[in-house]
CSV table of C-alpha atoms and ligand atoms in Angstrom, one decimal:
chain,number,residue,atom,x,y,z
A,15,UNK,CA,-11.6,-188.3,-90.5
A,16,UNK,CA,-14.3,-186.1,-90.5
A,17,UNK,CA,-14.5,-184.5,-94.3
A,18,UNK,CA,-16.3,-181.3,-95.3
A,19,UNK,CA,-17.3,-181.2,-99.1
A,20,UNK,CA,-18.8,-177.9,-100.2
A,21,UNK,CA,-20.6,-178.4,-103.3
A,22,UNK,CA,-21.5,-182.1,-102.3
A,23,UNK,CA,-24.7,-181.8,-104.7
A,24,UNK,CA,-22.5,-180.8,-107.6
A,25,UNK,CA,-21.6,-182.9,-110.6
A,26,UNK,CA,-17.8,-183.7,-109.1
A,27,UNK,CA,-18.9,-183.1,-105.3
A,28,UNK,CA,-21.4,-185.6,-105.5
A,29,UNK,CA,-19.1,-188.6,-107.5
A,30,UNK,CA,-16.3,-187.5,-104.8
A,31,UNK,CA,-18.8,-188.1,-102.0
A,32,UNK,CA,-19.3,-191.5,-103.5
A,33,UNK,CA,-16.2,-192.8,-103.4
A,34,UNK,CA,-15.7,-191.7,-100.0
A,35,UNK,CA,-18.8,-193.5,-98.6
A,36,UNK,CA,-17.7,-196.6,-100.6
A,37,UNK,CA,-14.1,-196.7,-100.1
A,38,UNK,CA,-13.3,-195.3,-96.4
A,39,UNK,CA,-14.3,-194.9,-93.0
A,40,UNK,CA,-14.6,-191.2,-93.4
A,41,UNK,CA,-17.6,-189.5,-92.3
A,42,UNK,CA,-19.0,-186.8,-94.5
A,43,UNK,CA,-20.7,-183.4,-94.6
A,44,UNK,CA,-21.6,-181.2,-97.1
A,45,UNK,CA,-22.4,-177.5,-98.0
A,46,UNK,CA,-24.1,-176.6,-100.9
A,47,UNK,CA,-26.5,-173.8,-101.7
A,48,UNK,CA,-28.4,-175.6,-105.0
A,49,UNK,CA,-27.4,-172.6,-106.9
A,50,UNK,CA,-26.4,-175.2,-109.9
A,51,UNK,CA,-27.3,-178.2,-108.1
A,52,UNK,CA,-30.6,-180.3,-106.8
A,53,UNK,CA,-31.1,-181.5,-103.8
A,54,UNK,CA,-32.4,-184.7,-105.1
A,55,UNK,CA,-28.9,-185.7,-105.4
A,56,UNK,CA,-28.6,-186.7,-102.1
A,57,UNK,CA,-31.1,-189.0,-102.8
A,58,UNK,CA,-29.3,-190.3,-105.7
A,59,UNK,CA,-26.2,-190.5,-103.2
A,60,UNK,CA,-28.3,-192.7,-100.9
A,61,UNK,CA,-29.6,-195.1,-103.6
A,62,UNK,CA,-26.3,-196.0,-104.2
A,63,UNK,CA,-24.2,-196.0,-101.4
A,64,UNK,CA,-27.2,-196.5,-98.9
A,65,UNK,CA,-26.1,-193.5,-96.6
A,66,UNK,CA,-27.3,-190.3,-96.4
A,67,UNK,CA,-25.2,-187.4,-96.1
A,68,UNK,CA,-26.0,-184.4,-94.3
A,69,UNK,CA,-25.8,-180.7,-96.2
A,70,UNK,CA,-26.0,-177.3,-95.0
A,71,UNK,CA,-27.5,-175.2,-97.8
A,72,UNK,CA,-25.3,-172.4,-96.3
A,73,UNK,CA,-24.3,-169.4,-98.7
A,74,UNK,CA,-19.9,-169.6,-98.7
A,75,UNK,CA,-20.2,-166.1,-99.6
A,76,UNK,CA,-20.8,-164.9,-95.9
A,77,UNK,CA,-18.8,-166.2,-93.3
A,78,UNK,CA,-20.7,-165.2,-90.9
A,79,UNK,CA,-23.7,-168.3,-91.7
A,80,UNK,CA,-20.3,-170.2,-92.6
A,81,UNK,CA,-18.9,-169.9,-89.2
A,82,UNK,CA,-22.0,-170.0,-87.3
A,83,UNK,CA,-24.2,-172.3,-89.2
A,84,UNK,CA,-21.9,-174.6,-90.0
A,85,UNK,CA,-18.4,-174.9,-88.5
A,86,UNK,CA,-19.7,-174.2,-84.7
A,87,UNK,CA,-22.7,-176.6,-85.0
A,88,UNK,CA,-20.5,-179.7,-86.5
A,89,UNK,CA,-17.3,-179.5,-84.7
A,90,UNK,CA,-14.0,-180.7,-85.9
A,91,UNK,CA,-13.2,-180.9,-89.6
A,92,UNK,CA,-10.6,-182.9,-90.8
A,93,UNK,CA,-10.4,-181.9,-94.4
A,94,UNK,CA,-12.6,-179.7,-96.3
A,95,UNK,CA,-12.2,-180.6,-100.3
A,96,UNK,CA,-13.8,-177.6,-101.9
A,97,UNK,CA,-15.9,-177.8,-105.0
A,98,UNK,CA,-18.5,-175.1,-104.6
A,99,UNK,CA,-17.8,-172.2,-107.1
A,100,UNK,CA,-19.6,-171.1,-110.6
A,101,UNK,CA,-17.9,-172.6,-113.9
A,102,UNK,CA,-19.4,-171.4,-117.1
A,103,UNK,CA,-16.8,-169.8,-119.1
A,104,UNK,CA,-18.5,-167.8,-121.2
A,105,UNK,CA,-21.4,-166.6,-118.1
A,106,UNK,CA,-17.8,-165.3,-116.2
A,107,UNK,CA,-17.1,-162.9,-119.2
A,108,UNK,CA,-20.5,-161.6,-119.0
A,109,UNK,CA,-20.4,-161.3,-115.3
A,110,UNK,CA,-17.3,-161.1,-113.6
A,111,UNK,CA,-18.4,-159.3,-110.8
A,112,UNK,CA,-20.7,-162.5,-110.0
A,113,UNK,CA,-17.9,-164.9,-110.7
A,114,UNK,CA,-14.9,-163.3,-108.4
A,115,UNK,CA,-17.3,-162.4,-105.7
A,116,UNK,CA,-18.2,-166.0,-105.7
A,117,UNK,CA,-15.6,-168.3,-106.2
A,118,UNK,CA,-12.7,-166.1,-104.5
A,119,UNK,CA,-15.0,-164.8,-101.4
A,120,UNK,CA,-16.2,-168.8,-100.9
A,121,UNK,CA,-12.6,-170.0,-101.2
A,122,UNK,CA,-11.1,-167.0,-98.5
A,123,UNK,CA,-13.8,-167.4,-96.1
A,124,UNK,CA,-13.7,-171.4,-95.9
A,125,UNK,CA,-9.9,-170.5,-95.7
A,126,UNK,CA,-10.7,-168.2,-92.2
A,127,UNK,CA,-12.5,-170.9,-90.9
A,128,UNK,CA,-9.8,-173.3,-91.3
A,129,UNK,CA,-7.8,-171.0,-89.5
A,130,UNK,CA,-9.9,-170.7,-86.5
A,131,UNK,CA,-11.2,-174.2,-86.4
A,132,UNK,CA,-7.7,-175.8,-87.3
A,133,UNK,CA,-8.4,-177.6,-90.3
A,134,UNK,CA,-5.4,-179.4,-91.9
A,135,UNK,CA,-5.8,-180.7,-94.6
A,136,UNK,CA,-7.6,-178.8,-98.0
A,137,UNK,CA,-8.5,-179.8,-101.4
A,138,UNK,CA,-8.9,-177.1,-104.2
A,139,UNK,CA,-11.0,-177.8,-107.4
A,140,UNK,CA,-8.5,-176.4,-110.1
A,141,UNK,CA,-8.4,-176.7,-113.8
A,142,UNK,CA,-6.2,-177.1,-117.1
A,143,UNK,CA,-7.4,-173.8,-117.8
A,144,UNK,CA,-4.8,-172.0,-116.2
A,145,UNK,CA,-2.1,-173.6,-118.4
A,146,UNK,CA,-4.2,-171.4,-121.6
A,147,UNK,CA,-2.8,-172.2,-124.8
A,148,UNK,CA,0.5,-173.9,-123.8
A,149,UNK,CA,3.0,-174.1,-126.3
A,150,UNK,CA,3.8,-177.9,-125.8
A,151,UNK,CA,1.5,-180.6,-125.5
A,152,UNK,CA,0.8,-182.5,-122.6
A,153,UNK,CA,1.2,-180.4,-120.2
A,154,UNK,CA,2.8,-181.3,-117.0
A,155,UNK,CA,2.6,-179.6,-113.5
A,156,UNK,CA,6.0,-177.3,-114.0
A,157,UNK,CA,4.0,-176.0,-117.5
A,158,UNK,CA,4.1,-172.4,-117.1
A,159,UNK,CA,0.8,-170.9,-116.0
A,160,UNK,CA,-0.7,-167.9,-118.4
A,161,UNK,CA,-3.3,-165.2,-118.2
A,162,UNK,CA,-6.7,-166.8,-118.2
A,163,UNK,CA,-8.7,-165.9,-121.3
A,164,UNK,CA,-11.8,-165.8,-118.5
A,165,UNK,CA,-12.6,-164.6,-115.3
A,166,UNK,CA,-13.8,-168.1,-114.5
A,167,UNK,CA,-9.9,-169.3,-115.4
A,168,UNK,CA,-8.8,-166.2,-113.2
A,169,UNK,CA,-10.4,-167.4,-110.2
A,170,UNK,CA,-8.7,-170.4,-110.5
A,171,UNK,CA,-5.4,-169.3,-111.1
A,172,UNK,CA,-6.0,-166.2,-108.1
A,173,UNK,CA,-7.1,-169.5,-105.8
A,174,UNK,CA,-4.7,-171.0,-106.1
A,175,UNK,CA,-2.1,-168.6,-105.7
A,176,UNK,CA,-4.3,-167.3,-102.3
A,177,UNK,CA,-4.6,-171.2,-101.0
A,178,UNK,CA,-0.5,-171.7,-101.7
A,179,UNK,CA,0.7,-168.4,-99.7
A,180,UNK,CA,-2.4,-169.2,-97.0
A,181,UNK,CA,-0.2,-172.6,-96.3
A,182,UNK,CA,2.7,-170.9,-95.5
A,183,UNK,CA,1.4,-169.1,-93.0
A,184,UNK,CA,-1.0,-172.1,-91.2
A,185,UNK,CA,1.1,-174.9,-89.1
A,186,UNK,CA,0.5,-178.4,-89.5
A,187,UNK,CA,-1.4,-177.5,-92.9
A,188,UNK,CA,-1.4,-179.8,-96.2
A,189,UNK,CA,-2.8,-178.5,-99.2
A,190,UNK,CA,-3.4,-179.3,-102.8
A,191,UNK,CA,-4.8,-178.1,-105.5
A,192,UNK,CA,-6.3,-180.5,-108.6
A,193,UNK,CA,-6.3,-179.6,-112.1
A,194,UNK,CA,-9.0,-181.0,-113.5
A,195,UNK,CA,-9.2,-181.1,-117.3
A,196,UNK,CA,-12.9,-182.4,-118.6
A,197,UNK,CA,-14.7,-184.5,-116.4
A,198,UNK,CA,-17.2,-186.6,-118.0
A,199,UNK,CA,-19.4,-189.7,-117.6
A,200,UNK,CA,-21.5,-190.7,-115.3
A,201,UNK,CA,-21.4,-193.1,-112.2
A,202,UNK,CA,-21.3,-196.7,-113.1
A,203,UNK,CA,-24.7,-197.7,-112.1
A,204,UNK,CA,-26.3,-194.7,-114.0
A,205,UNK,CA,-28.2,-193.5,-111.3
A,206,UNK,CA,-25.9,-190.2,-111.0
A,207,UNK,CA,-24.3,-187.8,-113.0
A,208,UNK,CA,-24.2,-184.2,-114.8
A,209,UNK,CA,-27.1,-182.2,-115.0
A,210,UNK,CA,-26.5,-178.6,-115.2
A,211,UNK,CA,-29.6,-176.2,-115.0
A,212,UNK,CA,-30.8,-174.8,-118.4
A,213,UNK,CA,-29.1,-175.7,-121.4
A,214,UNK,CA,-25.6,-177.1,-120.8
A,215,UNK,CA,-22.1,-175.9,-122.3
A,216,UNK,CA,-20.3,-179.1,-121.5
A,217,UNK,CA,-19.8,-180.9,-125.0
A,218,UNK,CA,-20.7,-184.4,-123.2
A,219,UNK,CA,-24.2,-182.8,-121.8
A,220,UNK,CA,-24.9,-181.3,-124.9
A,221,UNK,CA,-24.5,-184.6,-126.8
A,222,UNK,CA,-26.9,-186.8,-124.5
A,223,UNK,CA,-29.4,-183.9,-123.9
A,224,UNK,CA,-29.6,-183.1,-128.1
A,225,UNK,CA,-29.9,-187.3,-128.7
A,226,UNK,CA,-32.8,-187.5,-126.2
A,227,UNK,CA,-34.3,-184.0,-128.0
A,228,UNK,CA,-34.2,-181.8,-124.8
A,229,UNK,CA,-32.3,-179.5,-127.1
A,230,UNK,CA,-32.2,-178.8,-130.7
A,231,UNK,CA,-28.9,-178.7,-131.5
A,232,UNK,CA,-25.4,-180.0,-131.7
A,233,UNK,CA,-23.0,-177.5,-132.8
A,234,UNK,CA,-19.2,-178.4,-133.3
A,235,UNK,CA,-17.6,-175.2,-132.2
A,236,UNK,CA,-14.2,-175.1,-134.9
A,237,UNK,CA,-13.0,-177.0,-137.9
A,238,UNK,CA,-10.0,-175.4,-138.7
A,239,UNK,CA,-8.1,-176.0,-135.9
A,240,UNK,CA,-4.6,-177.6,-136.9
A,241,UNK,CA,-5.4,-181.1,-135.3
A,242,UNK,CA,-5.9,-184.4,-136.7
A,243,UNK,CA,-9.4,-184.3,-138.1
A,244,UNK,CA,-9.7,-179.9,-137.6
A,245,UNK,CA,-11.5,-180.2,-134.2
A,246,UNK,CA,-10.5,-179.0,-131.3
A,247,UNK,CA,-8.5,-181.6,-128.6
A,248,UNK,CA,-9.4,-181.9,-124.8
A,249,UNK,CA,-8.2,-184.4,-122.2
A,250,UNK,CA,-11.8,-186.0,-121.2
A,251,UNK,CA,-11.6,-187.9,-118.0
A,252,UNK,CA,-14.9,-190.0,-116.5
A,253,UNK,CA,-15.7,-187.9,-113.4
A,254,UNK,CA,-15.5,-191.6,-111.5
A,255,UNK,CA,-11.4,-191.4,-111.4
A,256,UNK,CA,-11.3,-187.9,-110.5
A,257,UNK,CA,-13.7,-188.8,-107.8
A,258,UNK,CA,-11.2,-191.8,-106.7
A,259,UNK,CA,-8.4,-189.3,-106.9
A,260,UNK,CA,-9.9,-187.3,-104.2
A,261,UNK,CA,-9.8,-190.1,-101.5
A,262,UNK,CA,-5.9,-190.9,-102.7
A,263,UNK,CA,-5.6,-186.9,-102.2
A,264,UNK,CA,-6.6,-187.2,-98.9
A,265,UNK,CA,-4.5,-190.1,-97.7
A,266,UNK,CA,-1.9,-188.1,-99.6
A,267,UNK,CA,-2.3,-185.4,-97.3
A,268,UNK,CA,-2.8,-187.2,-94.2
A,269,UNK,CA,0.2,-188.8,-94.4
A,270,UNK,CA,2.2,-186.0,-95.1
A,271,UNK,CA,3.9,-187.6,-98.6
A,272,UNK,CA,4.3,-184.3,-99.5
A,273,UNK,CA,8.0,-182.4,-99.0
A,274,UNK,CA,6.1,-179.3,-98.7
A,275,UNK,CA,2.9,-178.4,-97.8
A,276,UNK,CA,1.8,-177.2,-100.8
A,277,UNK,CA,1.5,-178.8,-104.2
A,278,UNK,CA,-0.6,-179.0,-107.6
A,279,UNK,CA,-1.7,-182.1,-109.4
A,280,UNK,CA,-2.8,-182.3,-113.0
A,281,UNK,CA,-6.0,-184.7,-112.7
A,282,UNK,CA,-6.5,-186.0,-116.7
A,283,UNK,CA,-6.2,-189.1,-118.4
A,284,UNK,CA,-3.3,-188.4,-120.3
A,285,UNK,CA,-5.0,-188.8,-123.9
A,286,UNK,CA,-5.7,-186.3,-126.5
A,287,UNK,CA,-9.2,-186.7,-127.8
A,288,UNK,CA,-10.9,-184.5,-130.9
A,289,UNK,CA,-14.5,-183.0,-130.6
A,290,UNK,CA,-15.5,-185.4,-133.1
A,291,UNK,CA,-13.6,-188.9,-131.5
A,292,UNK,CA,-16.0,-187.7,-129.1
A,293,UNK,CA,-19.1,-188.2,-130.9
A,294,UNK,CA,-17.7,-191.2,-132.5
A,295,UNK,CA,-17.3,-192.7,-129.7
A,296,UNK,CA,-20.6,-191.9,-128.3
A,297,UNK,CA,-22.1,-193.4,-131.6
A,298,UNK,CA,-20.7,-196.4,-131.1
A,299,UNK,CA,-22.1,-197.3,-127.5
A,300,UNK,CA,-25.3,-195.4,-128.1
A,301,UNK,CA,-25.9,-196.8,-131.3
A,302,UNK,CA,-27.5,-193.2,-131.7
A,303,UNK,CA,-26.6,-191.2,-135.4
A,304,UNK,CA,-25.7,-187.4,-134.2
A,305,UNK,CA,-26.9,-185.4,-136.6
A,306,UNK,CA,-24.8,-182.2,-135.5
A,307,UNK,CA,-23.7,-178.9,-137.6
A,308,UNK,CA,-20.5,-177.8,-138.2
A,309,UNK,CA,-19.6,-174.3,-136.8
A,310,UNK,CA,-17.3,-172.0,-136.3
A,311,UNK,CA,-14.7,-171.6,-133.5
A,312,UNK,CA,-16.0,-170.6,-130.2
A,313,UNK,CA,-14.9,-167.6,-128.3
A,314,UNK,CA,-11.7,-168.3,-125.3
A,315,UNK,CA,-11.4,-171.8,-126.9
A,316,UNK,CA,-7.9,-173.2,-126.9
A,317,UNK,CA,-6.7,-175.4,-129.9
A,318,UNK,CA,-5.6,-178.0,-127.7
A,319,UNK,CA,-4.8,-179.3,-124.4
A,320,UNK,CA,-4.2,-183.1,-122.9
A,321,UNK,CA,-2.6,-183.7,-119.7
A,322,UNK,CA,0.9,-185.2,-118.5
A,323,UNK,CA,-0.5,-186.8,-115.6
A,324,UNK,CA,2.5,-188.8,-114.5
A,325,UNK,CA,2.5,-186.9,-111.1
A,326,UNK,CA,-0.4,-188.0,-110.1
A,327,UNK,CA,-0.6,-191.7,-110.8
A,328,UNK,CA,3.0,-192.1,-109.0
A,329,UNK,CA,2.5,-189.5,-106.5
A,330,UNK,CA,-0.8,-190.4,-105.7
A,331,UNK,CA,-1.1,-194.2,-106.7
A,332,UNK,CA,-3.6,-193.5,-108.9
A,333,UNK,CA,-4.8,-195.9,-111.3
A,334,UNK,CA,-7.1,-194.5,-113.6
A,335,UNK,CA,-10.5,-197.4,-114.2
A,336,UNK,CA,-11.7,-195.7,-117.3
A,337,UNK,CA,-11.7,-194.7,-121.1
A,338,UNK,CA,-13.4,-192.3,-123.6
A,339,UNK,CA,-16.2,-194.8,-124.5
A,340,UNK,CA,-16.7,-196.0,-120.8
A,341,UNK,CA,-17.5,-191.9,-120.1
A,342,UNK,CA,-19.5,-191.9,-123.0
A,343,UNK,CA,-21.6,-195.6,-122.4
A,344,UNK,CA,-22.4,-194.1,-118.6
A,345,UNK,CA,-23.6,-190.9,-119.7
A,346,UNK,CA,-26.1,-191.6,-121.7
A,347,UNK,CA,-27.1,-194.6,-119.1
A,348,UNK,CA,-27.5,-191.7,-116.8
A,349,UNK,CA,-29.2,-189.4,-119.7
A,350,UNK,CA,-31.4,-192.5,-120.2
A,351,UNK,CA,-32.3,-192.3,-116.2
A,352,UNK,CA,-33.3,-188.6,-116.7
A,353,UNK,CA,-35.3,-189.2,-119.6
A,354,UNK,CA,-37.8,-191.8,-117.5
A,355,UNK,CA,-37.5,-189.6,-114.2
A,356,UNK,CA,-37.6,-186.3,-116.1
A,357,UNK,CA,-40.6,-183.8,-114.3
A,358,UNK,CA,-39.7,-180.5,-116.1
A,359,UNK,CA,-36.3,-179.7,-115.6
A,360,UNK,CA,-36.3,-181.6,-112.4
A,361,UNK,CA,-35.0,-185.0,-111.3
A,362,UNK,CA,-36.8,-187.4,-109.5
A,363,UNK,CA,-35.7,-190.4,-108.4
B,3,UD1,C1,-13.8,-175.4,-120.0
B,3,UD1,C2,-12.5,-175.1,-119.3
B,3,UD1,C3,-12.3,-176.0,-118.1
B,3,UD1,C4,-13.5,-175.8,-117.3
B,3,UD1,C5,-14.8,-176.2,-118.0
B,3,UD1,C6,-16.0,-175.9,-117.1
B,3,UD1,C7,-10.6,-174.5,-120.8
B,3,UD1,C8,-9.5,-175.0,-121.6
B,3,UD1,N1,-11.3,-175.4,-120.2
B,3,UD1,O1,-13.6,-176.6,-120.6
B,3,UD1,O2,-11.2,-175.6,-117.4
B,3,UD1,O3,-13.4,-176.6,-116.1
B,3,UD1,O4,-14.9,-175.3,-119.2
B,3,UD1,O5,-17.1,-175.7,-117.8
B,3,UD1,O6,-10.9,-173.3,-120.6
B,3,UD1,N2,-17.8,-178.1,-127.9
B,3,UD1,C9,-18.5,-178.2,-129.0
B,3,UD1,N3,-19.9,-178.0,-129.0
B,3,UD1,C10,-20.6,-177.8,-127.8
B,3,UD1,C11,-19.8,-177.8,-126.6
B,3,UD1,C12,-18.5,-177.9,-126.7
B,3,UD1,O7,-17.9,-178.4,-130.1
B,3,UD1,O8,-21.8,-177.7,-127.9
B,3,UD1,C13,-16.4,-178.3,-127.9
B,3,UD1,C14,-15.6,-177.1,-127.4
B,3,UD1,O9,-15.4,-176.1,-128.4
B,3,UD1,C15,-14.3,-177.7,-126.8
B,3,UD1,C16,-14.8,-179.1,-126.4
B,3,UD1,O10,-16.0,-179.3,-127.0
B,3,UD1,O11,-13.4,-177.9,-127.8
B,3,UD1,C17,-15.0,-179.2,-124.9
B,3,UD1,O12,-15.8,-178.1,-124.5
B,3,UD1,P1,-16.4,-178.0,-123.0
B,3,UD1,O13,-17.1,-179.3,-122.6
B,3,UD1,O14,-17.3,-176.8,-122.9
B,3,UD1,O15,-15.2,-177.8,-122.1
B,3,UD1,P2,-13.9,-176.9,-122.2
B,3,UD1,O16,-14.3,-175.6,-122.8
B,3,UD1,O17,-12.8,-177.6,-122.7
C-alpha cells in the first residue's frame, strides 16, 4: 500500500512513520509544512530506520497546491492517516479563527482529494478531549461526547462528525478515527521524540526541558482536585504504541474487520496516572530531584480522565509494549540527545 501521512515531521506522524518503515511493506509519503515541526526529523527517521521518506512541505489549507502538488504528482494513495493540525489548547482560545481554519479546512480538503483520487481507507488524529469532563471514569467509546471547553477540542469533535457523514457518502471507504489521550515518551533508541517550538505545554516536555534548564520552571497546575494525592489524572501513553496502533489501524481497515465503515477507537493505556506519579516516576529513572512549584488549577483542565481501551486491544490486536516509567526513561534519553545536539532551538543530528 501506498500511505500518505500529513504531518510526518510531527511528534506522532513521525513515531507512526517508524513503525511503518519497520513493520510493513508499505511505502510512505508525507506532507508537512514545519509549521510546528523540523525538517531534521527526517533525518532522525533515516538514522533509525535507514530509509528516507519523501515530504511535500505543501500548505493543507489550499487544495489547490494539495491537488496539484501532491496528489497529481504521486499517483495512487492507498491510505492517507492524517496528523497535520495545530494542538495547543490554550493558543485555540486565543485564536480560533487560526485553529478552525486550519485543522477543519486541512481535514475537508484531504477529504475532496480522496474523493477524486479514490482513497479508501483514512485515519483521523482524535483525542479524549471530546469526552470533556465525563461523569464516569474510564471512558469507553459509547461515553457520551460533550461540548469542548476549546476550539482545539471543537475541531476534533466537528472532524470527526465531517469524516463520519463523508463515509457515508464515498463507496468502498473505511474510516476511523483515534482518540488519543497523552502521548508521551520517546522512541526507544532515543534518537526521536517531542520537541515543540518555544516553550512546551505538554507536562512530559515541560519536565525534561526544566531538568536540562532550557526553562525555569515546573509548575503543577491544581492541588485540589478530588484525586488520590489532589493532582489532576490523565491516561499517558508512550507515543511508540500509538504509533504501532496506526499500522493495526490500517490492516484493520484494509481488511474490512469493520461492520460499518465508520468507527472510533479510544487509543490509551487504560491507567489513571496523577500529575505528580508523573514526576515520580520521572525521578526514579532520571535520578533527577524536580524541584517544581505548586500552583493553582489551569484554565479548560478536566479533573480526570483515563481510557477504557478494551476496543482497541480486541478489535485491533493491539498489545500495548509500554508503561509510565518506560515513557518517562525514553524521554529524557531523547531530552539527553537534544541537550548534546542542541544549536539554538534547533536539532541537529
Ligand atoms: C490536552 C488535551 C488533549 C490534547 C493535548 C494536546 C484534554 C483533556 N486533553 O491534554 O486532548 O491532545 O492537550 O496538547 O483537553 N500540567 C502541569 N504542569 C505543566 C503542564 C501540564 O501540571 O506545566 C498538568 C496539566 O494540568 C494536566 C496534565 O499535566 O493535568 C497533562 O497536561 P498536558 O500534557 O498539557 O495535556 P492535557 O491538557 O491533558
Amino acid at each position: 500500500m501506498k500511505i500518505l501521512v500529513t504531518g510526518g515531521a510531527g511528534y506522532i506522524g513521525s513515531h507512526t512513520i517508524i513503525d511503518i518503515l519497520e513493520n510493513t511493506d508499505h511505502e510512505v509519503v508525507s506532507i508537512d509544512n514545519f509549521s510546528n515541526s523540523d525538517p531534521n526529523t527526517f533525518d532522525r527517521v533515516e538514522a533509525i530506520t535507514g530509509k528516507r521518506v519523501k515530504n511535500y512541505n505543501i500548505d493543507l489549507t489550499s487544495y489547490n497546491s494539495l491537488k496539484t502538488e501532491f496528489f497529481l504528482k504521486e499517483g495512487h494513495i492507498d491510505g492517507v492517516i492524517h496528523f497535520a493540525a495545530l494542538k495547543a489548547v490554550g493558543e485555540s482560545v486565543a485564536k480560533p479563527v487560526m485553529y478552525y481554519q486550519n485543522n477543519l479546512n486541512g481535514l475537508i480538503n484531504l477529504l475532496k482529494c480522496a474523493q477524486k483520487f479514490d482513497v479508501d481507507s483514512f485515519i483521523f488524529s482524535s483525542s479524549c478531549t471530546v469526552y470533556g469532563n465525563a461523569e464516569h471514569q474510564p471512558v469507553t467509546e459509547l461515553t457520551p461526547t460533550q461540548i469542548p471547553e476549546s476550539p482545539y477540542g471543537y475541531t476534533k469533535l466537528v472532524g470527526e462528525k465531517i469524516l463520519s457523514d463523508f463515509a457515508k457518502t464515498k463507496k468502498d471507504f473505511q474510516a476511523l478515527s483515534l482518540r488519543y489521550f497523552n502521548p508521551v515518551g520517546a522512541h526507544i533508541s532515543g534518537l526521536n521524540g517531542e520537541l515543540p517550538k518555544g516553550r512546551p505545554n505538554n507536562l512530559v516536555p515541560v519536565v525534561t526541558q526544566f531538568a536540562s534548564g532550557w526553562i525555569n520552571d515546573l509548575v503543577v497546575h491544581g492541588t485540589d482536585y478530588e484525586t488520590r494525592d489532589g493532582t489532576s489524572i490523565r491516561d499517558y501513553i508512550h507515543v511508540s504504541d500509538i504509533a504501532h496502533a496506526h499500522v493495526l489501524a490500517l490492516e484493520f481497515l484494509n481488511k474490512s474487520e469493520s461492520e460499518t465503515n465508520y468507527d472510533v477507537f479510544n487509543l490509551g493505556s487504560g491507567n489513571g496516572v496523577t500529575v505528580l506519579e508523573v514526576l515520580h516516576a520521572f525521578e526514579k529513572v532520571s535520578g533527577r530531584k524536580l524541584d517544581y512549584l505548586l500552583g493553582p488549577r489551569r484554565e479548560g483542565d478536566v479533573e480526570m480522565i483515563f481510557a477504557d481501551n478494551s476496543k482497541a486491544t480486541k478489535g485491533l490486536k493491539w498489545d500495548l509494549q509500554y508503561g509510565i516509567e518506560d515513557a518517562m526513561a525514553s524521554a529524557w534519553k531523547w531530552q539527553q540527545f537534544l541537550n548534546k545536539s542542541k544549536s539554538g532551538d534547533k536539532v541537529r543530528l
